[in-house]
């Protein structure tokens, strides 16, 4: 299965890169900073068609095209974010990812995060017992503390009210990074260049990342250590065991 998914991702990426030369059709979903383009929708349709042909009984949980309410707990579910970081895609033409996760009966088995413009694929999970960077096995990052690394945050948690103590957490870390793309934050965690991530995310934002984090014995949860709901936008925190232990002390 993993080889087929990788090929679909590469094919979808070719279409996305070609579309950068065309005029985009851009709409707002929930305000001017929440964008969707024709390429987001077309990419999800392309991936869904590939999945349906491969496994007609599979279910889809995806960001676009009214496929955002699928129950993750029943059967085989493909979780798709066709373009994670749409704002970056529109304004920067880089720093965006394709993300796919495979869950079976509610258990994450495979995750794939592809940095389209850097041609960097991170993939793996419990089904393989490994995580790869392209075709090379990725080593497990060190279990570093907040004070020894960088932490990623969603922009609203940095610029808004200090509801989740993110300012204190940021001051305790070596620094805070705002990448505008959950996939890039998860890549940084898997590489060990960041040791934590706090944001407000939807299931397609975090599904692929947590599958691979799980393989590395990293920890993640929702608000006050509640399990992630896979239903709508929610608070997300994740990172090394050491970082998560420290974050939990802030009662978030």
C-alpha angles and dihedrals in degrees: 000000000000093000092053092049092050090053091050090051093050091048092048090049091054089055092048094050090049090050091058087077092055131075109268124225103223126191134176119237105182103357140322095301095051104074135175126186136197087254092059090054096042092048093052090049090051093051093045091052090053092049093047091051091049098042116010091186095055121113125225129220107182141157098236141046098033095295097118101103103063118136107243094203102068126074125324112333126189111205111204135191103177094191116010107194099032092171089057090046091054100040105026103026087221142055096070133115145204110228131191129171130183120213125183118198089341096310119116111235108164136018130189127187117177122190095210102200095041093045090230120149124190115187145152141081142167094322088064099026089226144072121225136200101210100313098333121093111247117228119233110263121240118268094248128177127236092261091055100054152021124278126208121222138182113250095242091058091054101041099034133066116313091247095140098038090250093147092058091044091049092051091052092052124072087252147323126253126199109193102166091226124082091204092061091049091052090048089053091051092049091049092046094239089117123029101198146020132201122183148120107269143171122225094264089053095057108022099089093040097052093049090060094039088055090057088057093049091248122151132236137166146149128259114329091000095299115152115263110265101211086217120106131324115327144163113279131191127174144151144107118344090251094052093046091050089055094045091051089062087069089062096238 
